[in-house]
Amino acid sequence: MTTALTPVHEVVARQLKAAGVECMFGVMGEDTAPLVVSAAALGIVCHAARHENQAAAMADGYSRATGRTGFVTVTGGPGFSNALTAIHTAHRAGSRVVVLAGAGNPAENDRQRDFVRNASAVGWLKQFPQAATLELLGIPVVKPLEGALAAAATRSALALGQHGTVVLVLGRQLLLEKIAAASEPAARPEDAPKPQAAAAQDIAALADLLGETWAVNRPLILAGRGAMSSGAGPALKRLGELTGALLATSLPGAALFDGDPYDIGVCGTYSTALASDLIPQADCVLAFGATLNRWTTYNNTLFPRAHVIQVDASAEALGRFMDIDLGIAGDARLVAEALIAELEKRGHAAAGFRTPEVRATIASFVPESDHVDRSTKDLLDPRSLMLALNRLLPAGRILCIDGGQHARFAIRNLRVAQPRNFMQAVEAGSIGLAMGEGVGAAIGRPGELVVVCVGDAAMMMALGDLETAVRLRLPLLVVVSNDAALGAEVNVLSDLGMDTSQAQIAAPSFESIARAMGAQAATVRSTQDLRAIESWLAAPERMPLLLDCHVNPEVRAR
């Protein structure tokens, strides 16, 4: 009896389907084309992007918005290198992303200079030291060299994808190889790793410290991305009640405590004037799932007199960016719940910051109260633009903000009301990823309003995938802050006392380009021009709307 043979690309596609993969993003290439077709034949929706960097950002945005695993396919060599910035960004953010990367004929060791010697013509053109590059960046890579190992390699990549970003390298000839495919169980993306509980002695030690009221009287609970991902919000609110703590978040954890009367918003670079006044008064900082990097701690200056306790699922994160008094390795939610149980057993209760005066001060604070409008006849003050959008747009919006000077205005003045509704893919220092992030978020949470805030230079980088949003008929609002310049670079050159003209590059009409691509569009020079949003929101079905907002370049973000 002859055993039926199956192409490896079908074997990998079946593993993905069995694992519950519903969609993937990507740009097709010669090596990955059979895999994309096989996946589509099994009902996996393959969303075609126009550029690999945006495709990887789409998978990242999907993951950030949903907490599920995002999948992206890129061809080997140039496709992989095009996507590398977005892959690196997803890795640094801890996003759950699986990259299915093609390759020519992958060698066992692609660090050797002669690893292309025996490659085919197509393979030679597309050869790139993918595994070696990923190793340097600390990104896990799975690279089967035989067709018989493909199914197991796919399952391994799916499992690693539960912890963060992973790349599965699949050679062109390997995908076309035919093998006897056994029926094997698949790893399921929805089966996330079991959270780690903290050691009992660590919980007791922290409870002891909180009980020393001479040392801890005004605590601050600071929640980051890890707290949001673990669902620690309700437990941390209860912990705040027991300890009298103020509640704050890092930027990735924005809105975790929205609506709580003792929520003071983002801690660090984007703190409000109120938060900047209250945070230094804390004598104890309880950081849950927050890295305590220099942006969150304002270069380690925000907690001058505080005991700092850091809780993180990764022991390597403890004390990485600043000295701490106590580090606890464990899941943010489980540690908070265990600490609550211990404090309640001890009958612990403290007023801390939670006085009628502090509550009233927080309630009466108006973030934009110190804003003096600097709009002109033809140019908007970027702060006024974002404040107007904050009033006009539904509170439930998902906000994707690109990097650059404009981000300082958008983040401070355009807020979100629930966790996972804020994302800024700048972990690798790049601009130009917000368009892809927004498409991924809109696919992951269909029907919800996604707002992409981007500068004019970054929009020029991502224009091709505005067409992707149009083709997919996504309810995306793209807000271009157009100052006809690379704003951050203007700031740098200005601070150095140098000529800024090389950083001033006027863009073409984004309204004209967007309309040519099939999007709705308007040019905005005053807040009155934002009325285009009202009719767009009222429409029964919304295509992408792009607003080319001309802003006053004299308003700088320092």
Short mmCIF file of C-alpha atoms in Angstrom, two decimals, residues 26 33 74 165 208 253 283 424 449 454 477:
data_model
loop_
_atom_site.label_atom_id
_atom_site.label_comp_id
_atom_site.label_asym_id
_atom_site.label_seq_id
_atom_site.Cartn_x
_atom_site.Cartn_y
_atom_site.Cartn_z
CA GLY A 26 1.29 39.56 4.77
CA ALA A 33 2.83 31.85 -1.98
CA VAL A 74 6.74 37.61 4.61
CA THR A 165 7.25 37.32 19.12
CA ASP A 208 5.06 43.58 56.60
CA GLY A 253 -1.29 50.54 30.53
CA ASP A 283 6.65 57.21 50.09
CA GLN A 424 2.11 53.34 20.25
CA LEU A 449 -13.65 53.02 15.73
CA VAL A 454 0.41 60.19 12.40
CA LEU A 477 -9.99 57.66 11.01
#
